[in-house]
Short mmCIF file of C-alpha atoms in Angstrom, two decimals:
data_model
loop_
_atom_site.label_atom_id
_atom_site.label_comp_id
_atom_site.label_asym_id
_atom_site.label_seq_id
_atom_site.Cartn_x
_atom_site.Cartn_y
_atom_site.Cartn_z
CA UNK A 1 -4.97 0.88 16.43
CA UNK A 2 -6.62 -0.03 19.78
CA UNK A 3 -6.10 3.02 21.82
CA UNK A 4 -7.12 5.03 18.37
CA UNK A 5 -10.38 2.85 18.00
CA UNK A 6 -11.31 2.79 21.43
CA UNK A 7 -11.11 6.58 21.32
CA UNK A 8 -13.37 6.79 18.60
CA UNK A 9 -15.77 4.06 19.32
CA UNK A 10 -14.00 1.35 17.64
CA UNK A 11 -12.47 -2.08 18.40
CA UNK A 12 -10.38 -3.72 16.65
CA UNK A 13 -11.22 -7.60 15.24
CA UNK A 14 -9.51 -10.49 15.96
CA UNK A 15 -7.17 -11.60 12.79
CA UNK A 16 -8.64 -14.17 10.06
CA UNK A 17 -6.83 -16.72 7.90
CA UNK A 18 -9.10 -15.09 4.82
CA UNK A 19 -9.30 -10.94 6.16
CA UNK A 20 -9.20 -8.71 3.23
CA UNK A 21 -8.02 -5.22 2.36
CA UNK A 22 -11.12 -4.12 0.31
CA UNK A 23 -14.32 -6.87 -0.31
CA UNK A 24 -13.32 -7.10 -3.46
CA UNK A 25 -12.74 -5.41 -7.11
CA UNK A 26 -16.78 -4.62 -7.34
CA UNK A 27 -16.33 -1.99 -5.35
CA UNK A 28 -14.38 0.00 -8.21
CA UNK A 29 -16.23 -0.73 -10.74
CA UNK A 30 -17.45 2.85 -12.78
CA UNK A 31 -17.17 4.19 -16.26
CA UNK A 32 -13.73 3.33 -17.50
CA UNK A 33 -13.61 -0.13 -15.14
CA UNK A 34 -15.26 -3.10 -15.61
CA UNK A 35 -14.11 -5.56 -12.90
CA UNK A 36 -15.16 -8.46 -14.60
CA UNK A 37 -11.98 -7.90 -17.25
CA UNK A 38 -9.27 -8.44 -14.19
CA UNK A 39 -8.48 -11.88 -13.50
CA UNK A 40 -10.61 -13.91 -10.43
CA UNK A 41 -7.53 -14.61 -9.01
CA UNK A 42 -6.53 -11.02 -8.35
CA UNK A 43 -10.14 -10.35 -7.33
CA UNK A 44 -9.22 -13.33 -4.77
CA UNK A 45 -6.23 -11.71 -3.22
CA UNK A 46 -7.60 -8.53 -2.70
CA UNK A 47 -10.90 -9.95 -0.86
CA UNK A 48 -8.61 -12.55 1.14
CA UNK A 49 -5.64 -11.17 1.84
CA UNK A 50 -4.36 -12.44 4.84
CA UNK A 51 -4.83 -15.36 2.63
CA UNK A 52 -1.62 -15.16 0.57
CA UNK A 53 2.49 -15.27 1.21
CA UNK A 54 3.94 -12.41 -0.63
CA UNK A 55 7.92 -12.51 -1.69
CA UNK A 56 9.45 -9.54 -2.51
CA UNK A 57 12.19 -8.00 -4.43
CA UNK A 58 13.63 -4.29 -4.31
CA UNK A 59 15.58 -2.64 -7.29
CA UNK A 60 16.85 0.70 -6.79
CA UNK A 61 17.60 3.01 -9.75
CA UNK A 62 21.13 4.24 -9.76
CA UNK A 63 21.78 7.46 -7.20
CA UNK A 64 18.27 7.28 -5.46
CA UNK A 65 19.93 4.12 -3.08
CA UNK A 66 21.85 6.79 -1.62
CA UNK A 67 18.98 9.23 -1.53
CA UNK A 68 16.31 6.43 -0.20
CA UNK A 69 19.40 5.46 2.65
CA UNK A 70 19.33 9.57 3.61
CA UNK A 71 15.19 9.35 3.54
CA UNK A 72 15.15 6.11 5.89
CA UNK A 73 18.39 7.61 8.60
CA UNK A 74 16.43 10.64 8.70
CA UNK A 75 12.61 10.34 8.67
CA UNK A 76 11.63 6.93 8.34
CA UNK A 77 13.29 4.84 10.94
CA UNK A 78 12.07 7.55 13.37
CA UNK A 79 8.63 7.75 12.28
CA UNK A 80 8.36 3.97 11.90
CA UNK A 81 6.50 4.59 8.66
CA UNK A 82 7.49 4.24 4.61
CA UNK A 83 10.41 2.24 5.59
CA UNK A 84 11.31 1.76 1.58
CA UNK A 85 13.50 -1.63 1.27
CA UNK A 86 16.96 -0.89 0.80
CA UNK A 87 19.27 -4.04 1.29
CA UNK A 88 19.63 -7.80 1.15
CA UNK A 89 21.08 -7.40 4.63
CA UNK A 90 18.24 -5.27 6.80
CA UNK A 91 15.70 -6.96 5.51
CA UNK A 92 16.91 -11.10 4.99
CA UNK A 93 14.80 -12.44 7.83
CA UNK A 94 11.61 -10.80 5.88
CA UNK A 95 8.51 -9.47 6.60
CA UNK A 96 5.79 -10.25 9.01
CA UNK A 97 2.14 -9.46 7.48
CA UNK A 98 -1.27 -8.52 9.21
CA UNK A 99 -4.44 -7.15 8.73
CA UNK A 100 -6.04 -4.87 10.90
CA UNK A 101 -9.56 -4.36 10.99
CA UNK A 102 -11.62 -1.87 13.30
CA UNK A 103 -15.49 -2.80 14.00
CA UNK A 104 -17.96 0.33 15.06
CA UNK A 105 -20.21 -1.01 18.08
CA UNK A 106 -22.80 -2.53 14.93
CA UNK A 107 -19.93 -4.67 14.23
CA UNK A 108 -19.54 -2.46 10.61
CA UNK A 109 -15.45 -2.69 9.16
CA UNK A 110 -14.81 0.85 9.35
CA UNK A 111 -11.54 0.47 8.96
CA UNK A 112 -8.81 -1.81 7.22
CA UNK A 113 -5.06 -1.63 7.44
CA UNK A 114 -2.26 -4.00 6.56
CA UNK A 115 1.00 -3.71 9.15
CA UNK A 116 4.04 -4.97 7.26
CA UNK A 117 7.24 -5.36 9.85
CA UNK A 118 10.68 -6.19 9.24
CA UNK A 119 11.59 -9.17 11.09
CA UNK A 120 15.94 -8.80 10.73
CA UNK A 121 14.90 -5.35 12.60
CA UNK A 122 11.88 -5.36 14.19
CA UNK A 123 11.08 -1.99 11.98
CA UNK A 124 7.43 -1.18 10.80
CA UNK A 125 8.47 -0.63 7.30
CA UNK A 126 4.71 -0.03 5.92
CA UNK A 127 1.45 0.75 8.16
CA UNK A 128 -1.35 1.74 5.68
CA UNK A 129 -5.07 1.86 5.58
CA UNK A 130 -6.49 0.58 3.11
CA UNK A 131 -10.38 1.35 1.30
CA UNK A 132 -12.02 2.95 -1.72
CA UNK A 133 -12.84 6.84 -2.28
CA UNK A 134 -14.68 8.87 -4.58
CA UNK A 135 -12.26 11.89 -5.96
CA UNK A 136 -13.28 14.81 -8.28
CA UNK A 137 -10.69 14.12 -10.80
CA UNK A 138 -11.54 10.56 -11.75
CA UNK A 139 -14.93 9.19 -12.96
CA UNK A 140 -15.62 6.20 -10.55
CA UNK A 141 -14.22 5.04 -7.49
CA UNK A 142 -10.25 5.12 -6.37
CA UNK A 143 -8.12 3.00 -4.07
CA UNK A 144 -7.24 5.06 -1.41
CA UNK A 145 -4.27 3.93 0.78
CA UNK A 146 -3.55 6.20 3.79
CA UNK A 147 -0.17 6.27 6.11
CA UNK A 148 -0.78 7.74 9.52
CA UNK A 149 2.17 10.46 10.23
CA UNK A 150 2.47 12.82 13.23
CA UNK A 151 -0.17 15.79 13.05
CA UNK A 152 -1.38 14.54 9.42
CA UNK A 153 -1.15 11.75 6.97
CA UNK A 154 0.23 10.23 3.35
CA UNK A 155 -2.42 9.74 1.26
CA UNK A 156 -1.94 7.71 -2.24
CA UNK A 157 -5.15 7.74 -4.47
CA UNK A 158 -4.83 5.13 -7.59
CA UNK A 159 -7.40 4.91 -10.38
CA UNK A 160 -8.15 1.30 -11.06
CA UNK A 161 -7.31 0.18 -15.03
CA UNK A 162 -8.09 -3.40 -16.49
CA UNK A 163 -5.27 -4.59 -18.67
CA UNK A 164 -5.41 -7.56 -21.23
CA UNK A 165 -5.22 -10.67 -20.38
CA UNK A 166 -6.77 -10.03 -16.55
CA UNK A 167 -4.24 -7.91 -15.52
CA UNK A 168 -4.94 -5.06 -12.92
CA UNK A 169 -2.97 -2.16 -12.79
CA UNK A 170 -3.42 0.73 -9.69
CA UNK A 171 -2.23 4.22 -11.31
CA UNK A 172 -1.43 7.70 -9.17
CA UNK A 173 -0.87 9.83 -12.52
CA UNK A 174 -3.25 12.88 -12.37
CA UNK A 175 -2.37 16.32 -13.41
CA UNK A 176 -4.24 18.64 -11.02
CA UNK A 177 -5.44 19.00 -7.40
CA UNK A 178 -8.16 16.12 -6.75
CA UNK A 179 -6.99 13.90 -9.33
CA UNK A 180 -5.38 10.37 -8.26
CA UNK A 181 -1.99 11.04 -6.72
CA UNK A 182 0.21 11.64 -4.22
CA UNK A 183 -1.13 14.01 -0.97
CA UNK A 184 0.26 15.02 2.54
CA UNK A 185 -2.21 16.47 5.02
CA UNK A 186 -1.53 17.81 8.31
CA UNK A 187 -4.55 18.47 10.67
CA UNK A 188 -4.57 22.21 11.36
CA UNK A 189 -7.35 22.19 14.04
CA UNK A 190 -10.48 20.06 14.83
CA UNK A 191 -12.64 19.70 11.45
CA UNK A 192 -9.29 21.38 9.66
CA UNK A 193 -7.23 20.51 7.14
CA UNK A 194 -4.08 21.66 5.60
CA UNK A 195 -3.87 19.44 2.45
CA UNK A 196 -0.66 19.70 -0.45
CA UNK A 197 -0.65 17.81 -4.10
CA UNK A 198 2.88 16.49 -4.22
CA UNK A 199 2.63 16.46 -8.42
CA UNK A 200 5.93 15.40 -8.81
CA UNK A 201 5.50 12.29 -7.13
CA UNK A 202 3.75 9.37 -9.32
CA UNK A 203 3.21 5.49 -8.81
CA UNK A 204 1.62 2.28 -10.29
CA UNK A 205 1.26 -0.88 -9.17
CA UNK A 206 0.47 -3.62 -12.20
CA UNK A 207 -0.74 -7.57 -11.23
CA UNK A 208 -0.84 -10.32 -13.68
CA UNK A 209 -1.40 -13.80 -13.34
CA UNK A 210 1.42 -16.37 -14.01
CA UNK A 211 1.09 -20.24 -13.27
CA UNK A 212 -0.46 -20.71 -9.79
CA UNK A 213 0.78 -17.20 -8.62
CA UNK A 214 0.48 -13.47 -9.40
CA UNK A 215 3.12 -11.45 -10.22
CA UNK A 216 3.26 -8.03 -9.15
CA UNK A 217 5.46 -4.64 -10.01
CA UNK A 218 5.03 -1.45 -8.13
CA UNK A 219 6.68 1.11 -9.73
CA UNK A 220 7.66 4.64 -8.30
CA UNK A 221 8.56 7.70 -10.10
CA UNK A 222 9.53 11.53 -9.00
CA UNK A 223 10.14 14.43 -11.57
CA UNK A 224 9.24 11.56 -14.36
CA UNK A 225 11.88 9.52 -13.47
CA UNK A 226 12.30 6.12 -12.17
CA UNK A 227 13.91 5.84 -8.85
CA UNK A 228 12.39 2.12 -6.83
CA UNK A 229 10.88 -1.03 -8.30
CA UNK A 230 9.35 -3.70 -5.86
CA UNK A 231 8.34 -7.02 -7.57
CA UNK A 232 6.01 -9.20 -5.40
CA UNK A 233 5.26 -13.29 -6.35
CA UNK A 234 1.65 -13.32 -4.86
CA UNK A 235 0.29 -17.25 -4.15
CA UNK A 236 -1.95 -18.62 -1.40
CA UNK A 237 -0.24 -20.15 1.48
CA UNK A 238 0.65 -23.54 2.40
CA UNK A 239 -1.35 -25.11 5.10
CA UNK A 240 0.21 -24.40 7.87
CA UNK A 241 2.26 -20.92 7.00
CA UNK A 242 2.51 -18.07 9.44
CA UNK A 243 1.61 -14.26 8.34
CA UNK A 244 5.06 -13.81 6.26
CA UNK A 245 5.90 -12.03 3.70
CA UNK A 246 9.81 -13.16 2.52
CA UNK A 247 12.33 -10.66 0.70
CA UNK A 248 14.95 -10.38 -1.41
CA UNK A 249 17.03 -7.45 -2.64
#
């Protein structure tokens, strides 16, 4: 982040106790989302993110273990990128959590990413940028998160939906080219893109507020079937907690 920054004009921050990935849920409001409907709370841990411990739990779906294994011996581990979790074992000592935020020289965020690591192997598992975009296919604006690969990039766009009782939910389910989803881009030449709609590829991420936490599924699907479930229990940290986010599998 701060040889890319300093190439484009850019530093990056020091870390906060309270850094964010986005300012907060106003910034999606549009026609079919009305902030005010998700709980503050949720609005609180996407404004203040360093803020909060996460703990997480994996669930696999029958064959796609073997398949997510292949994925992470082949591409991930070497890339150091979308590092899915996979077992109690790789990934007991946890993760360690940061935000990354790069300044222009008027001091403006331009740019926000969250690094999660593995501690057991010292593995980036998830690097990701995080922000909002405007799309064709949806009226109002997206979460956009975007995972740096060589020569290109990951892109996940998720339309923002209020569910009852506060409850956010993040959705990639669009039909067409420049609806939320799933995209790969790989840069072609300077000011050039190369950009594919992987349609069979679909995601949602739902929060909900229970007690003093927030619980959290993210849900991933390919050719409408179910193949990874994280679950996340979301509460602010202790005084005195490091940057971790704990696991189990």
């Amino acid at each position: 982040f701060a040889r890319w920054g300093e190439s484009n004009g850019m530093r990056v921050l020091p870390p906060g106790p309270d850094d964010g990935l986005i300012d907060g849920l106003a910034a999606l409001a549009g026609p079919g989302f009305d902030p005010q409907a998700v709980d503050p709370r949720i609005h609180d841990f996407y404004a203040h993110t360093a803020a909060y411990d996460l703990r997480i739990e994996s669930r696999w779906s029958g064959p796609f273990r073997a398949v997510g294994w292949s994925i992470a011996r082949m591409f991930a581990r070497r890339l150091a990128q979308l590092n899915m979790p996979l077992s109690k074992r790789e990934l007991r000592g946890g993760f360690e959590s940061r935000i990354v935020r790069l300044v222009d020289d008027t001091g403006q965020v331009r740019h926000t990413a969250w690094v999660r690591t593995a501690v057991e192997t010292g593995r980036p598992a998830f690097v990701g940028e995080y922000g909002t975009t405007i799309i064709p296919g949806h009226a109002g604006p997206c979460i956009k998160v975007v995972f740096p690969l060589p020569n290109g990039n990951a892109i996940v766009v998720l339309r923002p939906r209020a569910d009852p009782n506060g409850g956010l939910s993040l959705v990639s389910d669009g039909r067409r080219f420049g609806d939320p989803g799933f995209y790969f881009t790989v840069l072609a030449k300077p000011g050039e893109a190369w950009v594919r709609r992987v349609r069979t590829m679909k995601e949602q991420l739902s929060l909900q507020v229970e007690g003093d936490a927030i619980a959290a599924f993210h849900r991933f699907m390919v050719f409408g079937l179910p193949f990874l479930e994280l679950r996340y229990e979301i509460a602010r940290k202790s005084e005195g907690h490091g940057d971790r986010v704990s696991v189990a599998g």
